[in-house]
Amino acid sequence: MSQATSRNRMRDFLPAQWGDLEGVVEQFLGPGGFRGVQAYYVPASVWEDSDSYHVELDVPGVGREQVELTFEKGILVVTTERSAPEEPRQGLVDERRYGKVTRTVSMPESIDPESISAQLSDGVLHVIVAKKPEAQPKRIEV
């Protein structure tokens, strides 16, 4: 019985050198596609306390003018955009992401849409949505 040679088929799809990867990407995305705007994920936390719901998003490098906050039909929509650097860069590693990101949060009917407020501080966007007074816990004196 002859011994079969094992071959890594993945090598057929990868360029010989990682430096050639940009050429492969440009074949599919066009010139500059490798360095262009790339989507990214914005981590979020959502919680409630006795009188409000809170939504926090990590958005480093995003200014107030790059945040859009809307509420319609029970859905809170937060859209942020981090712009890519204007000048071309010849870097070795670039793990930062740029572009527009939209996160949506379904809100319960017990909220007061008129109460929605937001603060942007130190790269964290904090949205506060108050509960309607009738939805807040009531303490009953005995």
Backbone as a chain_set.jsonl record, in Angstrom:
{"seq": "MSQATSRNRMRDFLPAQWGDLEGVVEQFLGPGGFRGVQAYYVPASVWEDSDSYHVELDVPGVGREQVELTFEKGILVVTTERSAPEEPRQGLVDERRYGKVTRTVSMPESIDPESISAQLSDGVLHVIVAKKPEAQPKRIEV", "coords": {"N": [[0.835, -1.168, 0.0], [0.597, 2.185, -0.858], [1.917, 5.176, 0.569], [0.011, 7.953, 1.245], [0.509, 11.345, 0.417], [0.293, 14.041, 2.564], [-1.291, 17.134, 2.236], [-1.538, 20.562, 2.706], [-4.334, 22.068, 1.938], [-5.205, 24.61, 2.317], [-3.175, 26.331, 1.736], [-3.351, 26.688, -0.971], [-5.13, 28.718, -1.271], [-4.168, 30.919, 0.061], [-1.937, 33.712, -0.244], [1.572, 33.484, -1.141], [3.237, 35.053, 0.441], [2.443, 37.077, 3.245], [2.465, 39.757, 2.644], [1.524, 39.851, 0.096], [-1.155, 39.688, 0.396], [-2.68, 42.016, 0.284], [-2.891, 42.488, -2.463], [-4.561, 40.387, -3.254], [-6.92, 41.014, -1.872], [-7.512, 43.475, -3.086], [-8.238, 42.575, -5.601], [-10.81, 41.681, -5.185], [-12.136, 43.765, -3.79], [-11.379, 46.114, -4.969], [-9.06, 48.872, -5.668], [-7.351, 49.984, -2.776], [-9.129, 48.77, -1.079], [-8.353, 47.214, 1.056], [-7.358, 48.964, 2.92], [-9.438, 50.586, 3.443], [-12.52, 51.984, 4.826], [-13.741, 50.177, 7.526], [-16.144, 48.078, 8.995], [-17.125, 47.879, 12.433], [-17.599, 46.519, 15.722], [-19.604, 47.673, 18.352], [-19.366, 47.526, 21.717], [-21.95, 47.04, 24.13], [-23.918, 47.812, 27.041], [-26.89, 47.087, 28.75], [-29.24, 47.939, 31.147], [-31.494, 48.067, 33.968], [-32.823, 50.181, 36.539], [-34.71, 51.097, 39.453], [-36.206, 53.283, 38.462], [-35.458, 53.834, 35.817], [-34.228, 52.907, 32.505], [-31.081, 51.961, 31.207], [-28.608, 52.486, 28.75], [-25.455, 51.803, 27.647], [-22.714, 52.503, 25.571], [-19.54, 51.712, 24.234], [-17.636, 54.003, 22.681], [-15.03, 55.029, 21.658], [-13.197, 57.788, 20.374], [-15.3, 58.959, 19.037], [-17.227, 61.807, 18.425], [-19.726, 64.158, 19.676], [-21.121, 65.157, 17.454], [-21.078, 63.008, 15.791], [-22.912, 61.189, 16.587], [-26.074, 59.75, 16.441], [-29.287, 59.618, 17.682], [-32.307, 58.019, 17.935], [-35.813, 57.411, 18.512], [-38.429, 55.295, 17.87], [-41.529, 53.744, 17.521], [-41.18, 52.009, 19.757], [-38.51, 51.274, 19.57], [-35.209, 51.989, 20.304], [-32.72, 53.594, 18.617], [-29.338, 53.766, 18.057], [-26.849, 55.366, 16.402], [-23.525, 55.557, 15.464], [-20.513, 57.065, 14.261], [-17.196, 56.581, 13.388], [-14.608, 58.266, 12.019], [-12.226, 57.491, 9.494], [-8.661, 58.012, 9.437], [-7.534, 60.902, 7.667], [-5.108, 61.148, 6.264], [-2.975, 59.008, 4.328], [-1.692, 55.939, 5.615], [1.221, 54.102, 6.326], [1.42, 51.501, 7.792], [2.299, 48.825, 10.06], [0.639, 47.322, 11.657], [-2.816, 47.522, 12.057], [-5.404, 47.605, 13.957], [-7.564, 49.077, 14.549], [-10.897, 50.121, 13.931], [-13.126, 51.685, 11.623], [-15.941, 53.643, 10.613], [-19.538, 53.442, 10.2], [-21.788, 52.524, 12.746], [-24.664, 50.876, 13.891], [-26.775, 50.355, 16.584], [-29.525, 48.725, 18.0], [-32.166, 48.858, 20.395], [-34.821, 47.264, 21.832], [-37.429, 48.7, 23.533], [-39.486, 48.538, 26.482], [-43.081, 49.014, 26.808], [-43.476, 50.505, 29.032], [-41.924, 52.782, 29.213], [-41.062, 56.322, 29.23], [-41.071, 58.148, 26.505], [-40.492, 60.854, 26.184], [-38.579, 61.397, 28.027], [-36.051, 60.626, 27.292], [-32.585, 60.866, 27.418], [-29.112, 61.686, 26.79], [-25.6, 61.256, 27.346], [-22.239, 61.922, 26.525], [-19.165, 60.903, 27.414], [-15.745, 60.6, 27.985], [-15.415, 58.641, 25.94], [-17.599, 56.989, 26.276], [-20.941, 56.443, 25.64], [-23.871, 57.238, 27.246], [-27.135, 56.46, 27.6], [-30.215, 57.379, 28.951], [-33.374, 56.295, 29.863], [-36.357, 57.069, 31.198], [-38.758, 55.366, 33.251], [-42.315, 55.264, 32.959], [-44.274, 57.002, 35.401], [-46.318, 55.369, 36.513], [-45.278, 52.868, 36.082], [-43.173, 52.588, 37.737], [-41.8, 51.25, 40.75], [-43.774, 51.267, 43.714], [-43.697, 52.372, 46.995], [-45.354, 51.276, 49.765], [-46.658, 52.534, 52.631], [-47.033, 51.155, 55.828]], "CA": [[0.0, 0.0, 0.0], [1.427, 3.396, -0.924], [1.609, 6.168, 1.585], [-0.493, 9.186, 0.639], [1.129, 12.559, 0.95], [-0.649, 14.99, 3.131], [-1.061, 18.455, 1.676], [-2.377, 21.594, 3.301], [-5.074, 22.677, 0.829], [-5.401, 26.025, 2.613], [-2.102, 27.089, 1.082], [-3.772, 27.008, -2.333], [-5.965, 29.916, -1.242], [-3.45, 32.028, 0.663], [-0.758, 34.133, -0.993], [2.832, 32.932, -0.649], [3.684, 35.902, 1.53], [1.333, 37.893, 3.733], [2.532, 41.045, 1.969], [0.742, 39.736, -1.137], [-2.568, 39.631, 0.739], [-3.333, 43.234, -0.178], [-3.206, 42.295, -3.878], [-5.717, 39.495, -3.336], [-8.085, 41.776, -1.419], [-7.826, 44.474, -4.103], [-8.922, 41.905, -6.705], [-12.221, 41.556, -4.84], [-12.719, 45.007, -3.277], [-10.907, 47.278, -5.707], [-7.881, 49.519, -5.081], [-7.546, 50.595, -1.461], [-10.144, 48.051, -0.314], [-7.762, 46.66, 2.268], [-7.122, 50.044, 3.871], [-10.62, 51.437, 3.488], [-13.361, 52.003, 6.01], [-14.136, 48.831, 7.907], [-17.15, 48.067, 10.059], [-16.655, 47.367, 13.713], [-18.636, 46.184, 16.694], [-19.601, 48.567, 19.508], [-19.883, 46.834, 22.899], [-23.021, 47.752, 24.825], [-24.524, 47.282, 28.268], [-28.256, 47.568, 28.949], [-29.728, 47.514, 32.449], [-32.541, 48.915, 34.533], [-32.919, 50.36, 37.98], [-36.116, 51.237, 39.836], [-36.942, 54.306, 37.734], [-34.959, 54.08, 34.455], [-33.439, 51.95, 31.733], [-29.803, 52.559, 30.838], [-27.881, 51.872, 27.641], [-24.108, 52.363, 27.513], [-21.935, 51.996, 24.445], [-18.147, 52.147, 24.159], [-17.441, 54.653, 21.378], [-13.843, 55.885, 21.694], [-12.901, 58.499, 19.141], [-16.541, 59.464, 18.432], [-17.681, 63.06, 19.018], [-21.179, 64.361, 19.738], [-21.663, 65.348, 16.108], [-21.052, 61.71, 15.108], [-23.881, 60.322, 17.263], [-27.487, 59.989, 16.125], [-30.119, 58.856, 18.608], [-33.724, 58.159, 17.588], [-36.734, 56.474, 19.137], [-39.654, 55.185, 17.085], [-42.273, 52.486, 17.638], [-40.622, 51.148, 20.784], [-37.119, 50.907, 19.279], [-34.181, 53.005, 20.462], [-31.687, 53.368, 17.609], [-28.134, 54.563, 18.278], [-25.915, 55.248, 15.285], [-22.293, 56.317, 15.657], [-19.568, 56.939, 13.149], [-15.809, 56.966, 13.647], [-13.987, 58.541, 10.728], [-10.873, 56.999, 9.252], [-7.71, 59.117, 9.283], [-7.501, 61.497, 6.326], [-3.836, 60.898, 5.604], [-2.653, 57.577, 4.158], [-0.742, 55.417, 6.603], [2.008, 52.935, 5.951], [1.625, 50.873, 9.083], [2.515, 47.391, 10.128], [-0.535, 46.731, 12.29], [-3.906, 48.462, 12.262], [-6.546, 46.863, 14.465], [-8.653, 50.015, 14.79], [-11.938, 50.049, 12.915], [-13.769, 52.953, 11.33], [-17.18, 53.511, 9.864], [-20.814, 53.688, 10.872], [-22.326, 51.385, 13.483], [-25.999, 51.099, 14.428], [-27.246, 49.395, 17.568], [-30.935, 48.942, 18.321], [-32.613, 48.276, 21.655], [-36.273, 47.28, 21.995], [-37.787, 49.222, 24.848], [-40.839, 48.132, 26.883], [-44.105, 50.059, 26.74], [-43.507, 51.245, 30.301], [-40.993, 53.921, 29.23], [-41.525, 57.658, 28.886], [-40.217, 58.572, 25.386], [-40.09, 62.255, 26.335], [-37.519, 61.495, 29.036], [-34.78, 60.095, 26.787], [-31.45, 61.786, 27.435], [-27.845, 61.007, 26.531], [-24.361, 61.941, 27.686], [-21.039, 61.329, 25.95], [-18.045, 61.28, 28.267], [-14.593, 59.681, 28.001], [-15.594, 57.542, 25.004], [-18.746, 56.16, 26.638], [-22.244, 57.065, 25.438], [-24.807, 56.731, 28.25], [-28.501, 56.868, 27.306], [-31.111, 57.102, 30.073], [-34.789, 56.344, 29.495], [-37.145, 56.922, 32.43], [-40.004, 54.602, 33.213], [-43.495, 56.06, 33.286], [-44.495, 56.944, 36.858], [-47.147, 54.227, 36.905], [-44.504, 51.631, 35.953], [-42.138, 52.567, 38.773], [-42.244, 50.61, 41.999], [-44.337, 52.17, 44.73], [-43.549, 51.895, 48.369], [-46.603, 51.466, 50.497], [-46.439, 52.649, 54.074], [-47.919, 50.329, 56.655]], "C": [[0.887, 1.241, 0.0], [0.962, 4.411, 0.115], [1.181, 7.465, 0.904], [0.211, 10.382, 1.263], [0.055, 13.517, 1.418], [-0.292, 16.38, 2.612], [-2.036, 19.435, 2.322], [-3.056, 22.357, 2.171], [-5.309, 24.173, 1.059], [-4.344, 26.879, 1.922], [-2.455, 27.445, -0.357], [-4.55, 28.316, -2.387], [-5.243, 31.137, -0.679], [-2.259, 32.422, -0.196], [0.512, 33.584, -0.354], [3.385, 33.741, 0.516], [2.519, 36.78, 1.954], [1.335, 39.265, 3.083], [1.726, 41.042, 0.672], [-0.76, 39.753, -0.864], [-3.32, 40.857, 0.237], [-3.732, 43.107, -1.647], [-4.428, 41.413, -4.076], [-6.984, 40.246, -2.952], [-8.485, 42.794, -2.475], [-8.507, 43.851, -5.319], [-10.423, 41.843, -6.447], [-12.871, 42.889, -4.482], [-12.309, 46.246, -4.05], [-9.722, 47.912, -4.995], [-8.219, 50.187, -3.752], [-8.55, 49.864, -0.592], [-9.632, 47.502, 0.997], [-7.61, 47.722, 3.344], [-8.365, 50.885, 4.108], [-11.374, 51.352, 4.795], [-13.854, 50.589, 6.284], [-15.143, 48.922, 9.045], [-16.531, 47.514, 11.335], [-17.843, 47.18, 14.641], [-18.505, 47.126, 17.884], [-20.182, 47.811, 20.698], [-20.916, 47.683, 23.629], [-23.405, 47.029, 26.108], [-25.906, 47.898, 28.38], [-28.719, 47.033, 30.295], [-30.837, 48.456, 32.9], [-32.34, 49.052, 36.021], [-34.391, 50.64, 38.273], [-36.879, 52.259, 39.0], [-36.507, 54.533, 36.288], [-34.349, 52.833, 33.823], [-32.182, 52.685, 31.291], [-29.194, 51.761, 29.684], [-26.528, 52.566, 27.575], [-23.396, 51.689, 26.36], [-20.525, 52.552, 24.508], [-17.899, 52.703, 22.76], [-16.214, 55.57, 21.401], [-13.599, 56.536, 20.332], [-14.121, 59.059, 18.425], [-16.953, 60.734, 19.176], [-19.199, 63.164, 18.983], [-21.809, 64.48, 18.359], [-21.693, 64.05, 15.297], [-21.989, 60.701, 15.76], [-25.28, 60.733, 16.835], [-28.312, 59.051, 16.989], [-31.578, 59.099, 18.237], [-34.539, 57.109, 18.339], [-38.014, 56.477, 18.326], [-40.239, 53.792, 17.249], [-41.609, 51.501, 18.601], [-39.178, 50.742, 20.585], [-36.218, 52.12, 19.449], [-33.067, 52.661, 19.485], [-30.535, 54.328, 17.873], [-27.19, 54.296, 17.117], [-24.713, 56.132, 15.58], [-21.397, 56.117, 14.448], [-18.199, 57.428, 13.577], [-15.118, 57.084, 12.298], [-12.58, 57.978, 10.665], [-9.935, 58.196, 9.128], [-7.679, 59.598, 7.836], [-6.233, 61.11, 5.571], [-3.583, 59.394, 5.443], [-1.581, 57.157, 5.157], [-0.04, 54.198, 6.035], [2.369, 52.219, 7.242], [1.853, 49.386, 8.978], [1.307, 46.674, 10.704], [-1.585, 47.821, 12.426], [-5.134, 47.668, 12.659], [-7.731, 47.772, 14.76], [-9.635, 49.937, 13.631], [-12.637, 51.393, 12.805], [-15.06, 52.686, 10.576], [-18.388, 53.765, 10.745], [-21.304, 52.4, 11.512], [-23.692, 51.77, 14.031], [-26.337, 49.978, 15.394], [-28.697, 49.736, 17.872], [-31.278, 48.224, 19.618], [-34.131, 48.392, 21.696], [-36.585, 47.699, 23.41], [-39.209, 48.773, 25.197], [-41.809, 49.312, 26.792], [-44.122, 50.94, 27.985], [-42.568, 52.45, 30.329], [-41.699, 55.221, 28.877], [-40.621, 58.188, 27.772], [-39.73, 60.021, 25.498], [-38.905, 62.423, 27.281], [-36.142, 61.098, 28.506], [-33.712, 61.185, 26.784], [-30.175, 60.994, 27.211], [-26.678, 61.904, 26.92], [-23.215, 61.19, 27.032], [-19.852, 61.828, 26.749], [-16.971, 60.198, 28.237], [-14.8, 58.462, 27.112], [-16.731, 56.601, 25.331], [-20.017, 56.975, 26.43], [-23.219, 56.412, 26.404], [-26.177, 57.325, 27.939], [-29.377, 56.447, 28.477], [-32.546, 57.298, 29.6], [-35.596, 56.068, 30.758], [-38.37, 56.055, 32.19], [-41.149, 55.563, 33.5], [-43.741, 55.937, 34.785], [-45.321, 55.737, 37.285], [-46.403, 52.892, 36.806], [-43.418, 51.516, 37.018], [-42.668, 51.913, 40.038], [-42.762, 51.661, 42.987], [-44.146, 51.542, 46.096], [-44.832, 52.244, 49.128], [-46.298, 51.445, 51.987], [-47.459, 51.8, 54.816], [-48.135, 50.999, 57.992]], "O": [[1.831, 1.327, 0.785], [-0.213, 4.483, 0.475], [1.914, 8.007, 0.078], [0.47, 10.422, 2.466], [-0.946, 13.754, 0.742], [0.882, 16.748, 2.562], [-3.225, 19.145, 2.457], [-2.432, 23.195, 1.52], [-5.579, 24.916, 0.115], [-4.605, 28.028, 1.566], [-1.913, 28.405, -0.905], [-4.62, 28.953, -3.438], [-5.664, 32.269, -0.918], [-1.632, 31.561, -0.814], [0.526, 33.258, 0.833], [3.936, 33.18, 1.464], [1.703, 37.181, 1.124], [0.276, 39.885, 2.983], [1.294, 42.095, 0.201], [-1.555, 39.825, -1.801], [-4.47, 40.749, -0.188], [-4.804, 43.572, -2.035], [-5.24, 41.663, -4.967], [-8.007, 40.13, -3.627], [-9.674, 42.967, -2.741], [-9.277, 44.526, -6.002], [-11.219, 41.94, -7.38], [-14.029, 43.124, -4.829], [-12.844, 47.327, -3.806], [-9.404, 47.548, -3.863], [-9.239, 50.865, -3.621], [-8.805, 50.293, 0.533], [-10.397, 47.342, 1.948], [-7.718, 47.429, 4.535], [-8.329, 51.816, 4.912], [-10.919, 50.726, 5.752], [-14.326, 49.896, 5.383], [-15.004, 49.749, 9.946], [-15.544, 46.779, 11.304], [-18.951, 47.636, 14.359], [-17.397, 47.349, 18.373], [-21.369, 47.485, 20.696], [-20.769, 48.9, 23.732], [-23.242, 45.816, 26.242], [-26.08, 49.091, 28.136], [-28.614, 45.837, 30.567], [-31.08, 49.498, 32.291], [-31.773, 48.181, 36.681], [-35.235, 50.433, 37.401], [-38.092, 52.122, 38.837], [-37.117, 55.343, 35.59], [-34.008, 51.86, 34.496], [-32.215, 53.888, 31.033], [-29.258, 50.532, 29.653], [-26.464, 53.79, 27.458], [-23.463, 50.472, 26.189], [-20.333, 53.731, 24.802], [-17.945, 51.967, 21.774], [-16.349, 56.774, 21.182], [-13.775, 55.913, 19.286], [-13.996, 59.583, 17.317], [-17.022, 60.743, 20.405], [-19.873, 62.359, 18.341], [-22.902, 63.965, 18.122], [-22.283, 64.015, 14.217], [-21.878, 59.499, 15.517], [-25.629, 61.913, 16.863], [-28.069, 57.845, 17.027], [-32.037, 60.24, 18.223], [-34.024, 56.067, 18.744], [-38.62, 57.527, 18.113], [-39.534, 52.79, 17.132], [-41.49, 50.313, 18.304], [-38.66, 49.937, 21.359], [-36.433, 53.154, 18.817], [-32.528, 51.555, 19.523], [-30.722, 55.544, 17.911], [-26.784, 53.159, 16.875], [-24.862, 57.31, 15.905], [-21.512, 55.133, 13.717], [-18.053, 58.548, 14.067], [-15.053, 56.121, 11.533], [-11.842, 57.986, 11.651], [-10.372, 59.284, 8.751], [-7.783, 58.803, 6.901], [-6.281, 60.785, 4.384], [-3.935, 58.604, 6.319], [-0.685, 57.931, 5.493], [-0.646, 53.374, 5.349], [3.497, 52.324, 7.725], [1.627, 48.774, 7.934], [0.984, 45.558, 10.296], [-1.275, 48.928, 12.865], [-5.829, 47.119, 11.804], [-8.788, 47.298, 15.175], [-9.242, 49.713, 12.486], [-12.724, 52.144, 13.777], [-15.238, 51.626, 9.976], [-18.273, 54.238, 11.876], [-21.247, 51.328, 10.91], [-23.863, 52.862, 14.574], [-26.203, 48.799, 15.067], [-29.052, 50.909, 17.987], [-30.765, 47.144, 19.909], [-34.672, 49.494, 21.605], [-36.07, 47.127, 24.37], [-40.048, 48.641, 24.306], [-41.391, 50.467, 26.708], [-44.727, 52.012, 27.977], [-42.426, 53.083, 31.375], [-42.788, 55.221, 28.303], [-39.51, 58.636, 28.055], [-38.676, 60.368, 24.964], [-38.295, 63.492, 27.324], [-35.154, 61.229, 29.229], [-33.901, 62.269, 26.231], [-30.147, 59.78, 27.414], [-26.752, 63.13, 26.837], [-23.217, 59.959, 26.989], [-19.561, 63.024, 26.766], [-17.262, 59.019, 28.44], [-14.405, 57.357, 27.485], [-16.833, 55.526, 24.739], [-20.155, 58.069, 26.977], [-23.387, 55.193, 26.398], [-26.364, 58.54, 28.005], [-29.302, 55.311, 28.943], [-32.889, 58.326, 29.016], [-35.532, 54.975, 31.32], [-38.934, 56.015, 31.097], [-40.971, 56.558, 34.201], [-43.456, 54.897, 35.38], [-45.043, 55.142, 38.326], [-46.843, 51.895, 37.378], [-42.813, 50.456, 37.178], [-43.854, 52.017, 40.351], [-42.25, 52.777, 43.071], [-44.398, 50.357, 46.312], [-45.302, 53.381, 49.106], [-45.758, 50.477, 52.522], [-48.63, 51.754, 54.438], [-48.852, 50.467, 58.84]]}, "num_chains": 1, "name": "protein.A"}
